[in-house]
XYZ file of C-alpha atoms in Angstrom:
674
model
C 7.960 -12.762 55.616
C 5.342 -15.477 55.596
C 4.513 -19.152 55.495
C 3.519 -21.278 52.525
C 0.408 -23.382 53.249
C -0.166 -26.481 51.161
C -1.012 -30.174 51.322
C -2.309 -29.654 54.873
C 1.280 -29.096 56.049
C 3.058 -25.942 57.098
C 6.234 -25.333 55.124
C 8.580 -22.615 56.370
C 9.732 -20.458 53.504
C 13.427 -20.140 54.119
C 14.359 -22.620 56.846
C 14.445 -26.370 56.890
C 13.018 -26.586 60.429
C 9.591 -27.932 61.331
C 6.561 -25.867 62.343
C 6.687 -23.455 65.238
C 5.092 -25.843 67.700
C 7.961 -28.294 67.320
C 10.480 -25.500 67.531
C 9.146 -24.372 70.920
C 9.732 -27.848 72.279
C 6.099 -28.983 71.947
C 5.086 -27.814 75.408
C 4.133 -24.192 74.760
C 1.625 -23.189 72.119
C 2.973 -21.144 69.200
C 2.688 -17.424 69.576
C 2.086 -16.751 65.872
C -0.728 -17.811 63.532
C -1.792 -21.374 64.183
C -0.883 -23.936 61.532
C -4.070 -24.994 59.694
C -2.676 -28.444 59.154
C -2.036 -28.942 62.849
C -4.071 -32.124 62.996
C -1.927 -33.681 60.327
C 1.248 -31.979 61.508
C 0.999 -32.469 65.293
C 4.221 -30.587 65.781
C 6.343 -33.052 63.886
C 8.966 -31.870 61.412
C 7.855 -31.627 57.795
C 8.049 -34.741 55.673
C 10.388 -34.279 52.695
C 8.476 -33.017 49.641
C 9.530 -34.118 46.191
C 10.084 -30.757 44.446
C 12.401 -29.340 47.120
C 15.723 -30.662 48.443
C 15.410 -31.575 52.090
C 18.837 -32.966 52.896
C 20.575 -29.742 53.823
C 19.657 -27.859 56.971
C 19.787 -24.451 55.263
C 17.361 -24.727 52.328
C 18.181 -22.296 49.484
C 14.542 -22.119 48.486
C 13.696 -19.073 46.386
C 11.687 -16.527 48.359
C 11.201 -13.741 45.813
C 7.594 -14.651 45.049
C 5.812 -15.114 41.795
C 7.886 -12.837 39.535
C 9.711 -13.563 36.261
C 13.125 -15.004 37.091
C 14.745 -13.289 34.101
C 14.717 -10.123 36.226
C 17.571 -11.738 38.195
C 19.543 -12.731 35.088
C 22.270 -10.127 35.536
C 22.544 -10.483 39.333
C 24.616 -13.028 41.291
C 21.707 -13.756 43.696
C 18.159 -15.064 43.251
C 16.376 -13.641 46.295
C 16.627 -13.102 50.024
C 16.225 -15.347 53.065
C 14.307 -14.584 56.266
C 17.199 -12.523 57.666
C 17.231 -10.392 54.514
C 20.529 -11.801 53.274
C 21.011 -12.536 49.595
C 20.603 -16.106 48.423
C 23.428 -16.489 45.922
C 23.150 -18.645 42.834
C 25.156 -21.884 42.797
C 28.570 -21.288 41.276
C 28.291 -22.444 37.677
C 31.698 -21.783 36.181
C 31.893 -24.966 34.171
C 33.214 -24.551 30.664
C 32.426 -26.798 27.709
C 35.201 -29.248 28.648
C 33.920 -29.639 32.236
C 30.399 -30.149 30.922
C 31.644 -32.829 28.530
C 33.617 -34.639 31.242
C 30.611 -34.589 33.559
C 28.434 -35.904 30.738
C 30.872 -38.800 30.237
C 31.560 -39.625 33.906
C 28.291 -38.864 35.703
C 25.880 -41.819 35.194
C 22.892 -39.652 36.326
C 23.676 -36.780 33.927
C 20.766 -37.669 31.649
C 18.216 -37.374 34.477
C 19.613 -34.142 35.990
C 17.759 -30.907 35.278
C 18.371 -27.340 36.432
C 15.724 -25.627 38.567
C 15.268 -22.135 37.135
C 13.847 -20.798 40.422
C 16.854 -21.760 42.559
C 19.531 -22.438 39.970
C 20.245 -25.810 41.602
C 20.603 -29.173 39.812
C 17.811 -31.666 40.606
C 17.986 -35.393 39.911
C 14.640 -36.709 38.623
C 13.164 -39.857 40.190
C 12.013 -42.899 38.209
C 8.355 -41.933 38.700
C 8.986 -38.445 37.305
C 10.854 -39.850 34.274
C 7.986 -42.268 33.590
C 5.542 -39.342 33.781
C 7.616 -37.357 31.254
C 7.802 -40.345 28.877
C 4.036 -40.881 29.066
C 3.301 -37.207 28.385
C 5.722 -37.193 25.426
C 3.870 -40.140 23.903
C 0.551 -38.321 24.339
C -0.672 -40.737 27.056
C -2.443 -39.882 30.301
C -0.314 -38.832 33.260
C -2.024 -41.236 35.649
C -1.012 -44.892 35.072
C -4.219 -46.253 36.543
C -6.532 -44.163 34.382
C -8.432 -46.239 31.831
C -9.714 -44.142 28.921
C -11.563 -47.111 27.398
C -14.023 -47.931 30.148
C -17.227 -49.630 28.891
C -19.924 -47.067 28.175
C -23.338 -47.517 29.710
C -25.978 -47.803 26.978
C -28.791 -45.775 28.505
C -31.058 -46.019 25.435
C -31.516 -49.359 23.797
C -30.921 -49.631 20.051
C -33.670 -52.216 19.703
C -37.035 -50.949 18.451
C -39.757 -51.816 20.972
C -43.340 -52.773 20.113
C -44.968 -50.136 22.254
C -43.719 -46.537 21.924
C -43.020 -44.476 25.014
C -45.700 -42.028 23.963
C -48.243 -42.267 21.188
C -49.678 -38.777 21.470
C -50.271 -37.170 18.056
C -47.879 -34.318 17.174
C -49.019 -30.796 17.980
C -49.821 -28.358 15.229
C -47.181 -26.007 16.631
C -44.476 -28.639 16.043
C -44.624 -28.237 12.265
C -45.481 -24.550 11.736
C -43.071 -21.636 12.329
C -43.297 -20.169 15.808
C -44.821 -16.679 15.856
C -43.271 -15.924 19.252
C -39.797 -16.783 17.987
C -40.388 -14.722 14.852
C -41.402 -11.764 16.997
C -38.328 -12.148 19.208
C -36.005 -12.353 16.195
C -37.579 -9.306 14.549
C -37.148 -7.344 17.802
C -33.489 -8.363 17.980
C -32.930 -7.432 14.315
C -34.533 -4.049 14.913
C -32.378 -3.472 17.998
C -29.202 -4.358 16.061
C -30.188 -2.007 13.219
C -30.892 0.834 15.639
C -27.574 0.252 17.384
C -29.076 -0.672 20.756
C -27.405 -4.070 20.699
C -23.706 -3.974 19.895
C -21.421 -6.964 19.398
C -19.003 -7.746 22.162
C -15.542 -6.345 21.560
C -12.859 -9.046 21.583
C -10.752 -8.899 24.713
C -7.192 -7.781 24.208
C -5.074 -10.291 26.137
C -1.756 -8.652 25.382
C -0.140 -7.478 28.627
C 0.275 -3.733 28.798
C 3.487 -2.469 30.321
C 3.692 1.182 31.172
C 5.986 3.519 33.024
C 4.735 3.853 36.588
C 6.375 7.264 37.119
C 5.562 8.704 33.696
C 2.898 11.000 35.146
C 5.470 12.718 37.321
C 7.535 13.968 34.374
C 5.748 17.025 32.890
C 7.699 16.659 29.598
C 6.561 13.086 28.968
C 3.645 12.139 26.743
C 1.651 10.801 29.707
C 2.627 13.755 31.891
C 0.064 14.538 34.586
C -0.190 18.190 33.647
C 0.292 17.725 29.910
C -3.256 18.582 28.907
C -3.765 21.110 31.698
C -3.946 24.590 30.200
C -3.189 27.225 32.822
C -5.535 30.218 32.950
C -4.141 33.350 31.308
C -2.715 35.672 33.913
C -4.242 39.099 34.478
C -2.412 42.098 33.083
C -0.083 43.591 35.655
C -1.071 47.082 36.874
C 0.594 49.982 35.073
C 1.280 53.620 35.913
C -2.378 54.525 35.367
C -3.394 52.360 38.360
C -0.932 54.012 40.679
C -2.260 56.034 43.657
C -0.079 58.897 42.378
C 0.004 58.529 38.581
C 2.051 60.880 36.358
C 0.073 63.940 35.172
C -0.217 62.652 31.570
C -2.321 59.687 32.812
C -4.921 61.867 34.529
C -8.099 62.590 32.512
C -9.257 66.129 31.762
C -12.948 67.115 32.061
C -13.597 66.575 28.324
C -11.878 63.169 28.417
C -13.834 62.193 31.531
C -17.163 63.124 29.857
C -16.172 61.209 26.729
C -15.188 58.194 28.892
C -18.567 58.223 30.670
C -20.491 58.369 27.376
C -18.621 55.355 25.915
C -19.925 51.807 26.169
C -18.096 49.745 28.835
C -16.727 47.401 26.164
C -15.292 50.309 24.127
C -13.434 52.030 26.988
C -9.657 51.797 26.914
C -9.572 51.741 30.723
C -12.234 50.231 32.962
C -11.600 52.887 35.662
C -10.713 56.585 35.942
C -7.128 57.224 37.129
C -7.116 59.270 40.341
C -4.411 61.011 42.313
C -4.081 60.657 46.139
C -1.631 62.523 48.344
C -0.546 59.361 50.198
C -1.184 55.609 50.218
C -3.132 55.999 53.463
C -5.635 58.290 51.702
C -6.500 55.642 49.033
C -10.126 54.485 49.563
C -11.434 50.976 49.062
C -11.912 49.997 45.387
C -15.717 50.101 44.831
C -15.772 47.556 41.962
C -13.506 45.009 43.692
C -16.182 42.313 44.230
C -17.578 42.890 40.745
C -14.129 42.422 39.148
C -13.372 39.299 41.187
C -16.751 37.868 40.196
C -16.072 38.552 36.489
C -12.634 36.969 36.789
C -14.174 33.849 38.361
C -16.764 33.719 35.583
C -13.969 33.940 33.000
C -12.082 31.083 34.606
C -15.218 28.962 35.011
C -17.113 29.575 31.801
C -14.440 30.271 29.178
C -13.199 26.890 27.893
C -9.479 26.558 27.393
C -8.320 23.917 24.973
C -4.844 22.893 23.955
C -4.589 22.683 20.171
C -1.685 20.636 18.866
C -0.357 22.512 15.874
C 1.829 20.559 13.497
C 4.649 22.663 12.166
C 5.326 21.217 8.732
C 7.848 22.645 6.345
C 6.126 22.987 2.946
C 9.314 21.741 1.280
C 8.925 18.381 3.071
C 5.556 17.764 1.389
C 7.095 17.917 -2.102
C 8.557 14.522 -3.072
C 12.320 14.474 -3.355
C 12.953 13.929 -7.067
C 16.375 13.710 -8.689
C 17.550 16.640 -10.768
C 16.954 16.289 -14.532
C 20.661 16.749 -15.305
C 21.373 13.554 -13.328
C 18.944 11.617 -15.556
C 20.561 12.389 -18.925
C 20.530 11.504 -21.787
C 17.156 12.733 -23.004
C 16.118 14.960 -25.949
C 16.463 18.671 -25.202
C 16.716 20.676 -28.440
C 15.017 20.712 -31.833
C 17.535 19.416 -34.392
C 15.667 18.872 -37.674
C 12.332 19.815 -39.269
C 10.958 17.531 -42.002
C 8.859 19.658 -44.390
C 6.875 18.461 -47.390
C 3.368 17.496 -46.299
C 0.650 20.013 -47.121
C -1.838 18.924 -44.446
C -1.721 17.623 -40.906
C 0.625 14.661 -40.325
C -1.336 12.033 -38.408
C 1.114 9.174 -37.945
C 4.788 8.232 -37.861
C 6.807 5.024 -37.876
C 10.524 4.274 -38.012
C 12.528 1.380 -39.436
C 14.168 -1.050 -36.953
C 17.616 0.234 -37.954
C 16.611 3.851 -37.238
C 17.733 5.041 -40.689
C 14.334 5.631 -42.349
C 11.162 7.353 -41.193
C 7.683 6.994 -42.719
C 4.877 9.513 -42.217
C 1.198 9.528 -43.229
C -0.810 12.689 -43.803
C -4.281 13.959 -44.606
C -2.962 15.208 -47.979
C -3.322 11.628 -49.290
C 0.388 10.781 -49.395
C 2.914 8.703 -47.512
C 6.466 10.053 -47.377
C 9.686 8.203 -46.616
C 12.461 10.272 -45.048
C 16.111 9.768 -44.267
C 16.364 10.467 -40.515
C 19.853 11.999 -40.399
C 19.384 14.468 -43.289
C 15.592 15.198 -43.256
C 15.577 14.377 -46.975
C 12.371 12.991 -48.492
C 13.482 9.826 -50.280
C 10.134 8.760 -51.679
C 6.511 9.946 -51.855
C 3.704 7.433 -52.274
C 0.291 8.900 -53.219
C -2.469 6.660 -51.798
C -5.540 8.711 -52.693
C -7.011 9.054 -49.207
C -6.440 10.098 -45.592
C -3.679 8.007 -43.991
C -4.821 7.106 -40.449
C -1.929 4.871 -39.369
C 1.452 3.579 -40.569
C 3.548 0.817 -39.024
C 7.017 -0.339 -40.073
C 7.635 -4.061 -39.619
C 9.757 -4.477 -36.433
C 11.599 -7.508 -37.891
C 14.955 -6.162 -39.205
C 15.093 -8.887 -41.898
C 11.806 -7.772 -43.523
C 11.428 -4.417 -45.300
C 7.655 -3.896 -45.149
C 5.344 -1.041 -44.102
C 1.623 -1.367 -43.300
C -0.455 1.704 -44.217
C -4.135 2.331 -43.292
C -5.996 4.139 -46.093
C -9.793 4.360 -45.822
C -11.053 0.710 -45.972
C -7.719 -0.936 -46.872
C -4.398 -1.864 -45.309
C -1.571 -1.571 -47.876
C 1.565 -3.651 -47.410
C 4.295 -1.578 -49.059
C 7.928 -2.427 -49.774
C 9.639 1.007 -49.745
C 12.771 -0.401 -51.519
C 15.085 1.675 -49.324
C 18.504 0.743 -47.962
C 20.010 -2.700 -48.517
C 19.033 -4.082 -51.920
C 19.431 -7.682 -50.733
C 17.090 -6.985 -47.821
C 14.159 -5.563 -49.767
C 14.762 -8.094 -52.552
C 14.444 -10.924 -50.025
C 11.194 -9.366 -48.763
C 9.722 -9.503 -52.302
C 10.822 -13.134 -52.669
C 9.193 -13.985 -49.344
C 5.873 -12.480 -50.446
C 6.005 -14.112 -53.889
C 6.706 -17.559 -52.398
C 3.123 -17.721 -51.089
C 1.191 -20.768 -52.338
C -2.599 -20.362 -52.107
C -4.418 -23.201 -50.287
C -6.412 -25.727 -52.294
C -9.664 -24.891 -50.526
C -10.874 -21.345 -50.275
C -11.321 -20.325 -46.638
C -13.969 -17.875 -45.494
C -12.226 -14.756 -44.197
C -13.524 -11.464 -42.767
C -11.272 -9.539 -45.249
C -9.977 -9.930 -48.807
C -6.270 -10.290 -49.636
C -5.733 -8.742 -53.090
C -2.323 -8.814 -54.839
C -1.194 -5.461 -56.196
C -1.656 -4.560 -59.873
C 1.312 -3.762 -62.122
C 0.845 -0.016 -61.577
C 0.634 -0.428 -57.785
C 3.608 -2.795 -57.827
C 5.735 -0.147 -59.496
C 4.880 2.256 -56.621
C 5.971 -0.346 -54.049
C 2.558 -1.734 -53.018
C 2.689 -5.529 -52.727
C -0.608 -6.545 -51.055
C -3.945 -4.887 -50.294
C -6.062 -6.140 -47.364
C -9.585 -4.889 -48.026
C -11.881 -4.425 -44.979
C -15.621 -3.809 -44.830
C -15.289 -0.524 -42.892
C -12.702 2.252 -42.536
C -9.490 1.157 -40.806
C -8.089 3.493 -38.151
C -5.059 1.649 -36.732
C -2.558 -1.046 -37.652
C 0.162 -2.537 -35.415
C 2.725 -5.324 -35.896
C 3.635 -8.232 -33.648
C 7.274 -8.229 -32.499
C 8.206 -11.219 -34.721
C 6.965 -9.376 -37.804
C 4.606 -11.998 -39.269
C 1.316 -11.046 -37.595
C -0.338 -7.631 -37.565
C -3.631 -6.368 -36.116
C -6.020 -3.779 -37.500
C -8.792 -1.765 -35.815
C -11.941 -0.927 -37.804
C -14.302 1.991 -37.111
C -17.290 -0.155 -36.242
C -19.302 -1.038 -33.141
C -19.720 -4.762 -33.876
C -17.529 -7.717 -32.919
C -15.537 -7.174 -36.162
C -13.648 -4.164 -34.754
C -10.345 -5.987 -34.200
C -8.837 -8.367 -36.768
C -5.539 -10.261 -36.608
C -3.767 -11.042 -39.913
C -0.861 -13.337 -40.848
C 1.075 -11.928 -43.795
C 2.986 -15.113 -44.707
C -0.210 -17.208 -45.066
C -2.464 -14.295 -46.104
C -4.943 -15.399 -43.493
C -7.136 -13.211 -41.238
C -9.293 -14.008 -38.246
C -11.659 -12.286 -35.858
C -10.515 -13.012 -32.255
C -13.654 -11.744 -30.450
C -17.191 -13.106 -30.480
C -18.880 -9.955 -29.200
C -18.117 -6.298 -28.832
C -16.935 -4.924 -25.457
C -17.138 -1.256 -26.424
C -15.636 1.130 -28.951
C -12.022 -0.007 -29.485
C -9.519 2.873 -29.673
C -6.230 1.051 -30.204
C -4.594 -2.379 -29.812
C -1.055 -3.565 -29.021
C 0.898 -6.834 -28.920
C 2.966 -7.618 -25.833
C 6.699 -7.415 -26.714
C 7.604 -10.726 -24.998
C 4.574 -12.760 -23.923
C 1.534 -13.907 -25.935
C -0.678 -11.107 -24.609
C -2.907 -8.756 -26.579
C -3.926 -5.328 -25.229
C -7.243 -3.839 -26.345
C -8.028 -0.259 -25.230
C -11.670 0.840 -25.291
C -12.910 4.271 -24.186
C -12.666 3.583 -20.441
C -10.813 0.267 -19.997
C -7.783 -1.663 -21.210
C -8.371 -5.406 -21.509
C -5.439 -7.825 -21.524
C -6.076 -11.118 -23.364
C -3.969 -14.270 -23.343
C -3.734 -15.404 -26.979
C -2.623 -18.956 -26.118
C -5.346 -19.667 -23.539
C -7.818 -17.438 -25.423
C -9.120 -15.809 -22.260
C -9.270 -12.415 -20.554
C -6.333 -12.065 -18.151
C -7.124 -8.707 -16.529
C -9.089 -5.518 -17.042
C -7.394 -2.208 -16.254
C -9.451 0.768 -15.009
C -7.925 3.864 -16.589
C -9.811 6.480 -14.505
C -10.070 8.498 -17.730
C -13.114 9.562 -19.722
C -11.780 8.646 -23.185
C -8.541 6.789 -23.906
C -6.736 8.078 -27.010
C -3.475 6.115 -27.179
C -1.470 3.403 -25.484
C 2.173 2.299 -25.284
C 3.845 -0.646 -23.563
C 7.195 -0.708 -21.784
C 9.842 -2.901 -23.500
C 9.969 -5.004 -20.304
C 6.244 -5.679 -20.710
C 5.183 -5.084 -17.090
C 4.154 -1.414 -17.392
C 1.900 0.428 -19.841
C 0.910 4.061 -20.274
C -2.379 5.392 -21.616
C -3.060 8.901 -22.890
C -6.567 10.326 -22.783
C -8.534 13.182 -24.308
C -9.140 14.627 -20.805
C -5.405 15.555 -20.658
C -4.363 12.740 -18.292
C -1.588 10.170 -18.651
C -2.083 6.959 -16.646
C 0.881 4.719 -15.770
C -0.062 1.114 -14.950
C 2.120 -1.393 -13.148
C 0.606 -4.710 -14.281
C 2.094 -6.611 -11.317
C 0.722 -4.100 -8.816
C -2.923 -3.298 -9.508
C -5.618 -2.878 -12.124
C -5.804 0.823 -11.255
C -3.200 3.405 -12.325
C -0.002 3.476 -10.286
C 0.221 7.186 -11.110
C -1.868 9.743 -12.998
C 0.147 12.548 -14.596
C -1.624 15.806 -15.433
C 1.220 17.709 -17.064
C -0.591 18.715 -20.256
C -3.284 21.363 -20.426
C -5.181 19.847 -23.369
C -6.005 16.460 -24.885
C -3.231 13.870 -25.286
C -2.996 12.448 -28.794
C -0.083 10.037 -28.521
C 2.256 8.360 -26.019
C 5.462 6.383 -26.630
C 8.156 4.417 -24.774
C 11.829 4.227 -25.742
C 13.073 0.696 -26.448
C 16.338 0.960 -24.496
C 16.447 4.188 -22.466
C 14.174 4.770 -19.429
C 12.194 7.446 -21.293
C 8.580 7.983 -22.284
C 6.945 10.906 -24.058
C 3.473 12.318 -24.602
C 2.203 14.683 -27.318
C -0.762 16.948 -26.744
C -3.033 19.478 -28.439
C -1.302 22.226 -26.459
C 1.542 21.910 -29.014
C 4.120 20.469 -26.597
C 5.897 17.157 -26.162
C 6.726 16.291 -22.549
C 9.592 13.829 -22.083
C 9.655 11.954 -18.751
C 12.210 9.688 -17.125
C 10.461 6.390 -16.312
C 12.858 4.014 -14.569
C 11.511 0.500 -13.949
C 13.611 -1.510 -11.481
C 14.255 -5.245 -11.493
C 13.524 -5.288 -7.766
C 9.766 -5.895 -7.547
C 9.579 -4.145 -4.161
C 10.857 -0.850 -5.628
C 8.304 1.388 -7.312
C 8.976 2.913 -10.745
C 10.588 6.362 -10.705
C 8.639 8.861 -12.830
C 10.223 12.300 -13.297
C 9.245 14.858 -15.982
C 12.536 16.102 -17.437
C 11.793 18.282 -20.497
C 8.994 20.167 -22.257
C 9.676 20.365 -26.010
C 7.886 23.019 -28.044
C 8.023 23.924 -31.713
C 4.749 22.937 -33.357
C 2.275 25.663 -34.291
C -1.349 25.081 -33.288
C -3.516 24.565 -36.401
C -7.298 24.038 -36.319
C -7.025 23.731 -32.494
C -4.764 20.707 -32.958
C -1.156 20.394 -31.792
C 1.048 17.299 -31.715
C -0.671 14.274 -33.281
C 1.992 11.568 -32.901
C 5.245 11.016 -30.990
C 7.850 8.352 -31.637
C 11.283 7.505 -30.195
C 14.340 6.578 -32.249
C 15.064 2.831 -31.755
C 18.683 3.307 -30.634
C 19.327 7.040 -29.904
C 17.671 9.153 -27.168
C 15.833 11.157 -29.839
C 12.122 11.812 -30.198
C 10.098 12.582 -33.349
C 6.808 14.477 -33.313
C 4.300 15.134 -36.077
C 1.855 17.998 -35.882
C -1.195 19.593 -37.395
C 1.068 22.265 -38.944
C 2.239 19.688 -41.547
C 5.774 19.300 -40.147
C 7.726 16.521 -38.462
C 10.294 17.606 -35.882
C 13.260 15.722 -34.457
C 14.454 16.604 -30.937
C 17.899 15.357 -29.916
């Protein structure tokens, strides 16, 4: 119980009476602490103060102190009076209808507020409402305060004739201070040495903690949690008895052997002895010595609690779905395409999935029927075939073949006669421009002999061509030249027979290039990086770090947001282009160099072929939800190729519609896995 002192007046906490002097009748002095505002009070009852109601004799002023009132939310009372009785909240059982009626009928409803401390309704005075209005408008609370009082101009703005001082400037006023320089250098040295540390920002967040947590030994903050009790001494056995069994007593030889042993090597630190009664047992001679050693053990031997984490090794392995739940994917070898006499470097398939083209080191290009493994046509080209690419446009029957320094555009004349006839008409409808344009390559029409073989155009380069790839629309194609200059990558347009060099300078040795399937992006893979260029804006969009020593191949997901890169250091890097410029995941499933990687156009599958003679098929699910990471699960290892000249699988390729994969190897065969 206590008294609130304020405004020079004594205010009783729970009663509406005056100060104690007035209560005693004014004649006798108060027996308690004297009111500090006695001069102003003089025993008179308290004047009514604005924040508190003073009409009622029993004031329901809150007496709980300065605590959050939400602690009393679930209780019917809001504190206790001087007698210790509960002060109950005003009964507030008005429903929405009562509130509405009061709002309509009570003219002072708009100026009535609820006091959270007492729960009572208080009617605001006109002065208080004016104060609220002024504060809402951003004005000062005091009406009589003038913020625009005239400022006293201490210094005149007029330039006087005579200056205050005409002393010439010191030399030290325009040269750097050596003392300051010395101070700064000392401070810099102290910061470097760690003698001066920056102030840590204060953490203003209130910390709530369990007051009785230390009492519970099982809690985290338990008082004895980190206390490690001393190990108890071994309880005495039969050998320490005053009358031990005969087998515990030492013979003369055993006693001599015990005495010759080092103290640390003895099994027992004493010699068992037999006494006729407990009264005949003498005092233990080494008692003080043993107690002293025990005290030294307790004092000097540190005991530390080591928190061991019991982890099940199975929990560390990521939970991957079972391969049988991710079907379909190729599992068995179905067909072997035989006919090439040397290693088969490259494969490509028609958009319909009916025909397959392969290029080999034996100087020939063979066209196969996929379903029967029958060689439909053999085209001798007189050189090593580095790359073949079938036009992805289903309305054009055209194959690009890299042979030494040329790219041959061949019409294989397979399948629909109308289709390959329309392709010939399209190529023959070309009208050469009036002015000859300077080009980095030469477009040469095929001779009569070449035309009979199916060759329609020859694009002659200055150096050997190692890769060719088509744009998705089927009009543009890009070629990569074995050169270290800025002429490594060239982009050609077959309908206009026009070629251009997109890069001004070389960024490294280009390994392979790709067109984006949807957007106007161009991917260029050098030995260590993959650069993504925007063809419309003609600028570098991003540069991917492969974390590999030498990139060998590259494939892009049909959605266009993920690419995979194979490398000669037997790593496969999966990139999520929306996520980062570094690999989302590095797969090290192969034991030797990766030669080729491929994505399926419709199924969530990707494959990699390696010099270890195997093709590993993986499930690579890319979700439409950007917050969900791709799911990469290896599902099948396909073997069948025989290692030749330390080379295994040289190219892998998926069927455009079926979950089948083709692989070409150094053993001169092409294998289909279904």
